[in-house]
Coordinates of N, CA and C in Angstrom, one line a residue:
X892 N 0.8 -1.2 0.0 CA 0.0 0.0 0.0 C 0.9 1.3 0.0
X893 N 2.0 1.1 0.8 CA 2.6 2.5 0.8 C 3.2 2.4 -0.6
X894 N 3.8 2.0 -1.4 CA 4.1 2.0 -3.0 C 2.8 2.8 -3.4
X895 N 2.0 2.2 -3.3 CA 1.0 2.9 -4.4 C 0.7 4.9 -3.6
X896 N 1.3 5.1 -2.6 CA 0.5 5.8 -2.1 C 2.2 6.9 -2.3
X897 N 3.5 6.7 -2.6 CA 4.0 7.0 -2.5 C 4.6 7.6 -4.3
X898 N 4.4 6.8 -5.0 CA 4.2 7.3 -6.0 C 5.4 7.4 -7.1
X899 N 5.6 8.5 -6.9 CA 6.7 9.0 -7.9 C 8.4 9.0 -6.8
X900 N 7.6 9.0 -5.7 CA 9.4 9.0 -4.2 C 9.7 7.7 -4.4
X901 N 9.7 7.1 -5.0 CA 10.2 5.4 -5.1 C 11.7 5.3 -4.4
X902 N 12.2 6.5 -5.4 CA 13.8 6.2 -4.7 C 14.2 6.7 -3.4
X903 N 12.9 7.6 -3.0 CA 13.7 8.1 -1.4 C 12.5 7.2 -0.2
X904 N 12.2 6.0 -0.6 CA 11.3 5.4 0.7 C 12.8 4.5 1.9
X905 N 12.6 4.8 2.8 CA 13.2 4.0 3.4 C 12.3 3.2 4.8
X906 N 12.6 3.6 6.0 CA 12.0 2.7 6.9 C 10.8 3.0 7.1
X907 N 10.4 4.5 6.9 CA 8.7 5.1 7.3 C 7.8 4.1 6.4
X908 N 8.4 4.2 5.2 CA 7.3 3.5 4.4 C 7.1 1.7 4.4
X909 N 7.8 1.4 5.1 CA 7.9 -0.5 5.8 C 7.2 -0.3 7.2
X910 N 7.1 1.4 7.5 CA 6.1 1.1 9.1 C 5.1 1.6 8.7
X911 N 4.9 1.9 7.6 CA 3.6 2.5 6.8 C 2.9 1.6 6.6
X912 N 3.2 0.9 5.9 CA 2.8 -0.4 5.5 C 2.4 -1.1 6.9
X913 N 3.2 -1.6 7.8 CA 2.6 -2.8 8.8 C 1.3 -1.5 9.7
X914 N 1.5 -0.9 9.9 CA 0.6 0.1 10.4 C -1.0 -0.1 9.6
X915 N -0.7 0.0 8.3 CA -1.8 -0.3 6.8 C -1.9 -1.5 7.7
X916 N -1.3 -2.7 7.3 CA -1.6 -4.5 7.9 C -2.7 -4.3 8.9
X917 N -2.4 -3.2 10.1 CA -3.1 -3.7 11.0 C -4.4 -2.6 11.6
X918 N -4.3 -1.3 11.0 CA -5.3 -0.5 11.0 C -6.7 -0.8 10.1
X919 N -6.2 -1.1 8.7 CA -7.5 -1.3 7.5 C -8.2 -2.5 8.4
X920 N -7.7 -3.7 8.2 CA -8.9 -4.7 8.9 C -9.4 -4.2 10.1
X921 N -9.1 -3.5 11.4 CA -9.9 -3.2 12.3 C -10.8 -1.6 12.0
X922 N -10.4 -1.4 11.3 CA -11.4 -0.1 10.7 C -12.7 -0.7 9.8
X923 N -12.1 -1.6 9.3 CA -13.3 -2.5 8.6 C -14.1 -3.5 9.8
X924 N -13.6 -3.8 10.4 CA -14.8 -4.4 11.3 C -15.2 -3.6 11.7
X925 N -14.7 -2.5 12.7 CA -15.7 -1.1 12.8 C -17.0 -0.9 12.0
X926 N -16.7 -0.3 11.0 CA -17.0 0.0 10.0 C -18.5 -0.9 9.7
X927 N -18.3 -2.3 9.6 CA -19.2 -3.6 9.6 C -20.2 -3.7 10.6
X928 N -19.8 -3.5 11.4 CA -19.9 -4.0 13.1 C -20.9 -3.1 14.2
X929 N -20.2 -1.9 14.1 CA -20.7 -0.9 15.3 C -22.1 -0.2 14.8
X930 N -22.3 -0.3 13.4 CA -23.9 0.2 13.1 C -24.7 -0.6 13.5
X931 N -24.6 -1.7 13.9 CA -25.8 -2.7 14.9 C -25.4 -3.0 15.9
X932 N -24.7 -2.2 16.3 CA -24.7 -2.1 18.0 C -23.1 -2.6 18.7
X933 N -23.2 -2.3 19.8 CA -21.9 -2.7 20.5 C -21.8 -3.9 20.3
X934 N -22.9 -4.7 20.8 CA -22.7 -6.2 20.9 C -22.4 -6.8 19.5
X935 N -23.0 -6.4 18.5 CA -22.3 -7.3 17.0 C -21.1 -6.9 17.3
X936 N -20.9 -5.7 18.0 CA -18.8 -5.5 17.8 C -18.0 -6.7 18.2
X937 N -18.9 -6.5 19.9 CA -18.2 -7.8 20.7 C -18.7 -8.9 20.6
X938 N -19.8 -9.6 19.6 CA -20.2 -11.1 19.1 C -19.0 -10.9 17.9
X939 N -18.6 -10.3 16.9 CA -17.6 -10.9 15.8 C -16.3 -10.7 16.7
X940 N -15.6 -10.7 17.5 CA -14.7 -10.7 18.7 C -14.6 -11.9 19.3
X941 N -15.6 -12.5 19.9 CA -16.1 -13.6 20.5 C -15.7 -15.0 19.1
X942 N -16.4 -14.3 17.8 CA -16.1 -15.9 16.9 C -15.1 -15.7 16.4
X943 N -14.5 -14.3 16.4 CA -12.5 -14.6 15.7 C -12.2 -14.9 16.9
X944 N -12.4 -15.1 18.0 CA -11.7 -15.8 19.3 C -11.9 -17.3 19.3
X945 N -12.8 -17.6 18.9 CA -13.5 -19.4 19.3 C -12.7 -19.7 17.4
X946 N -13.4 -19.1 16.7 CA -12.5 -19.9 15.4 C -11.0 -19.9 14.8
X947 N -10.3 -19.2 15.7 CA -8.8 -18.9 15.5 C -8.1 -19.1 16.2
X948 N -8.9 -19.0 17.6 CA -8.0 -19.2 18.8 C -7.0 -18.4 19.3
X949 N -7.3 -17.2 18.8 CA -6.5 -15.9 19.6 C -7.5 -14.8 19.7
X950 N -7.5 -14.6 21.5 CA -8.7 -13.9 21.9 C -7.9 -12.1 21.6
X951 N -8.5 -11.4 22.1 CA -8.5 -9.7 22.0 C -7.1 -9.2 22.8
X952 N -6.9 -10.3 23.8 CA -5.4 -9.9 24.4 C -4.3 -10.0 23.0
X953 N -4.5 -11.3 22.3 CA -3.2 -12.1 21.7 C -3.0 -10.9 20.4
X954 N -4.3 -10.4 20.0 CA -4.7 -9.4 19.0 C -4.0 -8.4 19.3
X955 N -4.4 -8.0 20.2 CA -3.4 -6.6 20.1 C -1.9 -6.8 20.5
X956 N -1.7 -7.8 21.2 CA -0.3 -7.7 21.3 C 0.5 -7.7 19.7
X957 N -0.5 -8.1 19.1 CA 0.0 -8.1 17.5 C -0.1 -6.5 16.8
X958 N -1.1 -6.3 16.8 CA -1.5 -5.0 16.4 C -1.1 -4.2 17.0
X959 N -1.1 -3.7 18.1 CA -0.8 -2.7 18.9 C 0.7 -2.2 18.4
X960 N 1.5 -2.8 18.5 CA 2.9 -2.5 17.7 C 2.8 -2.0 16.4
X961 N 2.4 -2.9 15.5 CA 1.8 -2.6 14.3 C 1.4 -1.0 13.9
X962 N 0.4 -1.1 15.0 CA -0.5 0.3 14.5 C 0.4 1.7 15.1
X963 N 1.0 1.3 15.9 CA 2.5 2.8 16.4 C 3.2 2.8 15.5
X964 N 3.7 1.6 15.0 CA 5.0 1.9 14.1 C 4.3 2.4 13.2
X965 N 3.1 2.3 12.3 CA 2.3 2.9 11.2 C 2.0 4.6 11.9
X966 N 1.9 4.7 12.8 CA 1.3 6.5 13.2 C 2.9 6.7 14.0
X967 N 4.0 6.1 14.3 CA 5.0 6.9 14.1 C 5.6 7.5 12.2
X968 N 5.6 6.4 12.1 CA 5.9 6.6 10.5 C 5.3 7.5 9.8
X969 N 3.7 7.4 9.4 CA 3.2 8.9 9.4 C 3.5 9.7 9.7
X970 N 3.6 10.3 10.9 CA 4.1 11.5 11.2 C 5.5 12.1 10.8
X971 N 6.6 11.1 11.1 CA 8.0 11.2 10.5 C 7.5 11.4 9.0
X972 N 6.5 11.0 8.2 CA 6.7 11.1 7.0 C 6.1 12.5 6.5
X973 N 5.1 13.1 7.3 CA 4.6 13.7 7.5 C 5.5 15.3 7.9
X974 N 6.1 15.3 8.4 CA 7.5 16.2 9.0 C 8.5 16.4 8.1
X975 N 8.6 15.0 7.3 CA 9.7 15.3 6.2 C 8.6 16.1 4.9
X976 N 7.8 16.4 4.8 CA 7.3 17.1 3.8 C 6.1 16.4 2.9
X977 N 6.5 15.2 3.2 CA 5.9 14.1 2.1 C 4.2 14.5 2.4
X978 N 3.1 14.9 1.7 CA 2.0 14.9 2.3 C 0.8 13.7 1.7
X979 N -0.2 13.5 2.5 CA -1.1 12.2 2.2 C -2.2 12.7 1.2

């Protein structure tokens, strides 16, 4: 995603755009369940939580310890990218 968003800087991406990206990995899908989810209420939020927990086997703790990283390095990197001039 950050390629396509980056454009014509091809030759000046370095590490913002690899925390751009996992930031992307792990923001888009929880913005989409949002998105899905919270217009019929809290509980559909926390019933589709409940079945990616029973059919995957990694509850909302295991989740974020994934994500949570994920989504700093992505809103550090923005901003660094953000500071150096580059705009969205």
């Amino acid at each position: 995603m950050p390629l396509v968003l980056f454009r014509g800087a091809l030759s000046d991406l370095s590490w913002p755009a690899a925390g751009l990206g996992f930031g992307f990995m792990a923001m888009f899908p929880y913005v989409w369940v949002c998105l899905v989810t919270l217009p019929f209420g809290l509980w559909r939020y926390q019933e589709f939580w409940r079945y990616y927990e029973l059919e995957y086997g990694i509850g909302k703790t295991g989740i974020l310890l994934v994500y949570l990283p994920c989504a700093a390095t992505g809103a550090i990197s923005a901003i660094v990218l953000f500071n150096s001039g580059w705009r969205f």
